[in-house]
């Protein structure tokens, strides 16, 4: 991808993750965040993770010097090719900011929201200038490493613009997933939410500790999901006949009351179980230490997936060797 100008509006955890990915791929970034100390926090973050980015792979033009903080929203977006919005997850706040961006940004710019919950049609409602170029581009933390970005358009979205967005995010060494439609929570977060709710019930009922729940995922289904996701995992569970046999054999179990997808009440007792459990798991390791460990692992895991030549969103291709 040729060098572009990316605007990042809101520089919290997700916004900073986008900044890191953008500059690691050699682009210029104009960032805007009115919060006091925002620029200092972002630059400290980038300095801290730069060795990780270098290990993962950066382009020849990558440089922290390619980041500029602006004094106004207008300065950040008026010449941008892509505007990535990351303001707090409140409908009124996001609509207000996106409406302002829509009025200022060049007509050719893509306006993408990192929202984890709102549908693009909701975000487009107050945009009167070019609502068709307002989309959802939902990443996963850490944005500078996790390749998935969920792209969704709303009622006004031009499908050609979604294809343009797909190419742009693909050029950022990401795995853009263009959704067929739109839904609250998109895809990944809805799946994670289901597991999260079950996890809370299991801990709340005294069946397992937070550590035991984590172990059940890490050493069990999580290993398989990392390669092929839930559908292909169960396809293999059906033996030679694949999914057809799996559904015949295990389909009736779907009617059994194993799961409790309605979230439990977040009582003080449950909160303390979760807080104390995860604190115990962390031991004396700082969040920063665990983040670095996570990042090392993710790089190795993604290299392994590349070596295997198979991503869940792609077809399994024969290996040469």
Coordinates of C-alpha atoms in Angstrom, one line a residue:
X1 CA 0.0 0.0 0.0
X2 CA 1.3 3.4 -0.9
X3 CA 1.9 5.8 2.0
X4 CA -1.3 7.4 3.2
X5 CA -2.6 9.8 5.8
X6 CA -4.5 8.2 8.6
X7 CA -6.5 10.1 11.2
X8 CA -7.1 8.6 14.6
X9 CA -9.8 10.3 16.7
X10 CA -9.6 9.2 20.3
X11 CA -6.3 7.7 21.7
X12 CA -7.3 5.3 24.4
X13 CA -6.2 1.6 24.3
X14 CA -7.8 1.0 20.9
X15 CA -6.9 4.3 19.3
X16 CA -3.3 3.9 20.3
X17 CA -3.3 0.3 18.9
X18 CA -4.5 1.7 15.6
X19 CA -1.7 4.4 15.7
X20 CA 0.9 1.7 16.2
X21 CA -0.4 -0.5 13.3
X22 CA -0.6 2.5 11.0
X23 CA 2.9 3.8 11.6
X24 CA 4.3 0.3 11.7
X25 CA 3.1 0.0 8.1
X26 CA 4.7 3.3 7.1
X27 CA 1.8 5.6 7.1
X28 CA 1.5 9.2 8.5
X29 CA -0.9 9.5 11.4
X30 CA -2.7 12.6 12.6
X31 CA -4.2 12.1 16.0
X32 CA -6.7 14.1 18.0
X33 CA -7.7 13.6 21.6
X34 CA -8.7 16.6 23.8
X35 CA -7.9 14.7 27.0
X36 CA -5.0 16.1 29.1
X37 CA -1.8 14.3 28.6
X38 CA -3.1 12.2 25.7
X39 CA 0.0 12.8 23.5
X40 CA 2.5 12.0 26.2
X41 CA 0.6 8.7 27.0
X42 CA 0.6 7.7 23.3
X43 CA 4.2 8.4 22.7
X44 CA 5.2 6.5 25.9
X45 CA 3.1 3.6 24.7
X46 CA 4.7 3.6 21.3
X47 CA 8.2 3.7 22.7
X48 CA 7.3 0.8 25.0
X49 CA 6.0 -1.5 22.3
X50 CA 8.3 -0.5 19.4
X51 CA 10.6 -3.6 20.0
X52 CA 7.5 -5.8 19.7
X53 CA 6.4 -4.1 16.5
X54 CA 9.9 -4.5 15.1
X55 CA 9.9 -8.2 16.0
X56 CA 6.5 -8.6 14.3
X57 CA 7.7 -6.7 11.2
X58 CA 7.7 -3.1 10.3
X59 CA 8.1 -1.4 6.9
X60 CA 11.1 0.6 5.8
X61 CA 9.2 3.8 6.2
X62 CA 7.9 3.0 9.7
X63 CA 8.8 5.7 12.3
X64 CA 7.3 7.1 15.5
X65 CA 8.1 10.5 13.9
X66 CA 5.2 9.9 11.5
X67 CA 2.8 10.7 14.3
X68 CA 1.5 14.2 14.7
X69 CA -1.0 15.3 17.3
X70 CA -3.4 18.1 16.2
X71 CA -5.0 20.8 18.2
X72 CA -8.4 20.4 16.5
X73 CA -10.6 17.7 15.0
X74 CA -10.6 19.5 11.7
X75 CA -6.8 19.5 11.4
X76 CA -6.8 15.8 12.0
X77 CA -9.4 14.7 9.4
X78 CA -9.5 17.4 6.7
X79 CA -6.8 15.7 4.5
X80 CA -7.1 12.1 5.7
X81 CA -7.5 9.0 3.5
X82 CA -8.9 7.0 6.4
X83 CA -10.5 8.3 9.7
X84 CA -10.6 5.8 12.5
X85 CA -13.0 6.9 15.3
X86 CA -12.4 5.5 18.8
X87 CA -14.3 7.7 21.2
X88 CA -16.2 6.3 24.2
X89 CA -18.8 3.7 23.6
X90 CA -21.9 5.9 23.8
X91 CA -24.3 6.4 21.0
X92 CA -24.7 10.1 21.4
X93 CA -21.0 10.7 21.7
X94 CA -20.2 8.7 18.6
X95 CA -22.9 10.2 16.5
X96 CA -21.8 13.7 17.5
X97 CA -18.2 13.1 16.5
X98 CA -19.0 11.2 13.3
X99 CA -21.4 13.9 12.2
X100 CA -18.6 16.5 12.7
X101 CA -16.1 14.3 10.8
X102 CA -18.6 13.7 8.0
X103 CA -18.9 17.5 7.5
X104 CA -15.1 18.0 7.4
X105 CA -13.5 15.0 5.8
X106 CA -12.8 14.8 2.1
X107 CA -15.5 13.0 0.1
X108 CA -12.9 10.3 -0.8
X109 CA -12.1 9.4 2.8
X110 CA -13.4 6.3 4.6
X111 CA -14.9 7.0 8.0
X112 CA -14.6 4.0 10.2
X113 CA -15.8 3.4 13.7
X114 CA -14.0 1.0 16.0
X115 CA -17.3 0.5 17.9
X116 CA -17.6 -3.0 19.5
X117 CA -21.4 -2.8 19.7
X118 CA -23.3 -0.3 17.6
X119 CA -24.5 -1.1 14.1
X120 CA -23.3 1.2 11.3
X121 CA -26.8 2.2 10.4
X122 CA -27.1 3.7 13.9
X123 CA -23.9 5.6 13.4
X124 CA -24.9 6.9 10.0
X125 CA -28.2 8.3 11.1
X126 CA -27.0 11.8 11.9
X127 CA -24.5 12.1 9.0
X128 CA -26.0 14.2 6.3
X129 CA -23.0 14.9 4.0
X130 CA -21.8 11.4 2.9
X131 CA -23.3 8.8 5.2
X132 CA -22.5 6.0 2.6
X133 CA -18.8 6.2 3.6
X134 CA -19.4 5.7 7.3
X135 CA -18.7 2.1 8.3
X136 CA -17.8 -0.1 11.2
X137 CA -14.2 -1.4 11.3
X138 CA -14.1 -3.3 14.6
X139 CA -10.6 -4.5 15.7
X140 CA -9.5 -6.7 18.6
X141 CA -7.0 -5.8 21.3
X142 CA -4.1 -5.6 20.9
X143 CA -4.9 -3.9 17.6
X144 CA -1.2 -3.7 16.6
X145 CA -1.0 -7.5 16.5
X146 CA -4.4 -9.2 16.2
X147 CA -5.1 -9.3 12.5
X148 CA -9.0 -9.5 12.5
X149 CA -11.0 -6.4 11.7
X150 CA -14.7 -6.8 11.2
X151 CA -16.1 -4.5 8.4
X152 CA -19.8 -3.8 8.3
X153 CA -21.9 -1.3 6.3
X154 CA -25.2 0.2 7.1
X155 CA -28.3 1.0 5.1
X156 CA -26.6 3.9 3.3
X157 CA -23.3 2.1 2.7
X158 CA -21.9 1.9 -0.8
X159 CA -20.7 -1.8 -1.2
X160 CA -17.9 -0.6 -3.4
X161 CA -16.6 1.5 -0.5
X162 CA -16.6 -1.6 1.7
X163 CA -14.4 -3.3 -0.9
X164 CA -12.1 -0.3 -0.9
X165 CA -12.0 -0.5 2.9
X166 CA -11.2 -4.2 2.7
X167 CA -8.2 -3.5 0.4
X168 CA -7.0 -0.8 2.7
X169 CA -7.1 -2.9 5.9
X170 CA -5.6 -5.9 4.0
X171 CA -2.7 -3.6 3.2
X172 CA -2.2 -3.1 6.9
X173 CA -1.3 -6.8 7.3
X174 CA -4.8 -7.5 8.7
X175 CA -7.5 -10.1 8.0
X176 CA -10.5 -7.9 7.1
X177 CA -13.8 -9.8 7.4
X178 CA -16.6 -8.1 5.4
X179 CA -19.8 -9.0 7.1
X180 CA -22.8 -10.0 5.0
X181 CA -25.1 -7.7 7.1
X182 CA -25.0 -5.8 10.4
X183 CA -25.9 -6.8 13.9
X184 CA -25.3 -5.4 17.4
X185 CA -22.0 -6.6 18.7
X186 CA -20.9 -7.8 15.3
X187 CA -19.5 -11.4 15.2
X188 CA -16.5 -11.8 17.4
X189 CA -17.8 -9.9 20.4
X190 CA -21.1 -11.8 20.4
X191 CA -19.2 -15.1 20.5
X192 CA -16.9 -13.9 23.2
X193 CA -19.9 -12.6 25.2
X194 CA -21.5 -16.1 25.1
X195 CA -18.4 -17.7 26.5
X196 CA -18.0 -14.9 29.0
X197 CA -21.6 -15.3 30.3
X198 CA -21.2 -19.1 30.7
X199 CA -17.9 -18.5 32.5
X200 CA -19.5 -16.2 35.0
X201 CA -22.3 -18.7 35.7
X202 CA -19.7 -21.5 36.3
X203 CA -17.8 -19.3 38.7
X204 CA -20.9 -18.0 40.4
X205 CA -22.2 -21.6 40.9
X206 CA -19.0 -22.7 42.5
X207 CA -18.3 -25.2 39.8
X208 CA -14.8 -23.8 39.0
X209 CA -12.5 -21.0 39.8
X210 CA -11.5 -18.3 37.2
X211 CA -8.2 -20.2 36.8
X212 CA -9.9 -23.5 36.1
X213 CA -12.2 -21.8 33.5
X214 CA -9.2 -20.3 31.8
X215 CA -7.3 -23.6 31.7
X216 CA -10.4 -25.3 30.2
X217 CA -10.2 -22.9 27.3
X218 CA -6.4 -22.6 26.9
X219 CA -5.6 -26.3 27.0
X220 CA -8.8 -27.5 25.3
X221 CA -11.0 -25.8 22.7
X222 CA -8.9 -22.7 22.5
X223 CA -6.1 -24.6 20.8
X224 CA -8.4 -25.9 18.1
X225 CA -10.3 -22.6 17.7
X226 CA -7.0 -20.8 17.0
X227 CA -6.6 -22.9 13.9
X228 CA -10.1 -23.6 12.6
X229 CA -12.9 -22.0 14.6
X230 CA -16.0 -23.7 16.1
X231 CA -17.5 -24.9 12.8
X232 CA -14.5 -26.6 11.3
X233 CA -13.6 -28.0 14.8
X234 CA -17.0 -29.8 14.9
X235 CA -16.7 -30.8 11.3
X236 CA -13.6 -32.8 12.2
X237 CA -15.5 -34.2 15.2
X238 CA -17.9 -36.0 12.8
X239 CA -15.1 -38.3 11.5
X240 CA -15.1 -39.3 7.8
X241 CA -18.7 -38.0 7.3
X242 CA -17.8 -34.6 8.9
X243 CA -20.5 -32.2 10.0
X244 CA -23.4 -34.4 8.7
X245 CA -22.5 -37.1 11.2
X246 CA -21.7 -34.7 14.0
X247 CA -25.1 -33.1 13.7
X248 CA -26.8 -36.5 13.6
X249 CA -24.8 -37.7 16.6
X250 CA -24.7 -34.6 18.8
X251 CA -27.6 -32.5 17.5
X252 CA -30.1 -33.7 20.0
X253 CA -27.8 -32.5 22.8
X254 CA -28.5 -28.9 21.8
X255 CA -31.9 -29.3 23.5
X256 CA -30.3 -30.2 26.8
X257 CA -30.1 -27.4 29.3
X258 CA -26.4 -27.3 29.6
X259 CA -25.9 -23.6 28.8
X260 CA -27.2 -20.6 30.6
X261 CA -26.8 -17.8 28.1
X262 CA -28.7 -15.2 30.1
X263 CA -26.0 -13.3 32.1
X264 CA -26.0 -13.8 35.9
X265 CA -26.6 -10.9 38.1
X266 CA -23.3 -9.3 38.8
X267 CA -23.5 -9.4 42.6
X268 CA -20.8 -8.2 44.9
X269 CA -20.0 -11.8 45.8
X270 CA -19.6 -12.8 42.1
X271 CA -17.5 -9.7 41.4
X272 CA -15.2 -10.5 44.3
X273 CA -14.8 -14.1 43.1
X274 CA -13.8 -12.9 39.6
X275 CA -11.5 -10.1 40.9
X276 CA -9.8 -12.2 43.5
X277 CA -9.5 -15.2 41.1
X278 CA -7.8 -13.2 38.3
X279 CA -5.6 -11.3 40.8
X280 CA -4.5 -14.7 42.1
X281 CA -3.7 -15.9 38.6
X282 CA -1.7 -12.7 37.9
X283 CA 0.5 -13.2 41.0
X284 CA 3.1 -10.6 41.2
X285 CA 3.3 -10.0 37.5
X286 CA 2.4 -6.5 36.3
X287 CA -0.2 -5.9 33.5
X288 CA 2.7 -4.7 31.3
X289 CA 4.7 -7.9 31.9
X290 CA 1.6 -10.0 31.0
X291 CA 1.0 -7.9 27.9
X292 CA 4.5 -8.5 26.7
X293 CA 4.1 -12.2 27.3
X294 CA 0.8 -12.1 25.4
X295 CA 2.4 -10.3 22.5
X296 CA 5.3 -12.7 22.2
X297 CA 2.8 -15.6 22.2
X298 CA 0.6 -14.0 19.6
X299 CA 3.5 -13.4 17.2
X300 CA 4.6 -17.0 17.5
X301 CA 1.0 -18.3 17.1
X302 CA 0.4 -16.2 14.0
X303 CA 3.7 -17.3 12.5
X304 CA 2.6 -20.9 13.1
X305 CA -0.7 -20.2 11.3
X306 CA 1.1 -18.7 8.4
X307 CA 3.5 -21.8 8.3
X308 CA 0.4 -24.1 8.2
X309 CA -0.9 -22.0 5.3
X310 CA -4.4 -21.9 6.7
X311 CA -6.6 -19.2 8.1
X312 CA -10.2 -19.9 9.0
X313 CA -11.5 -17.4 6.5
X314 CA -9.7 -19.0 3.7
X315 CA -9.7 -22.4 1.9
X316 CA -7.3 -25.1 3.1
X317 CA -4.7 -25.3 0.3
X318 CA -2.5 -28.4 -0.3
X319 CA 1.0 -28.0 1.1
X320 CA 4.0 -28.3 -1.3
X321 CA 5.9 -30.4 1.2

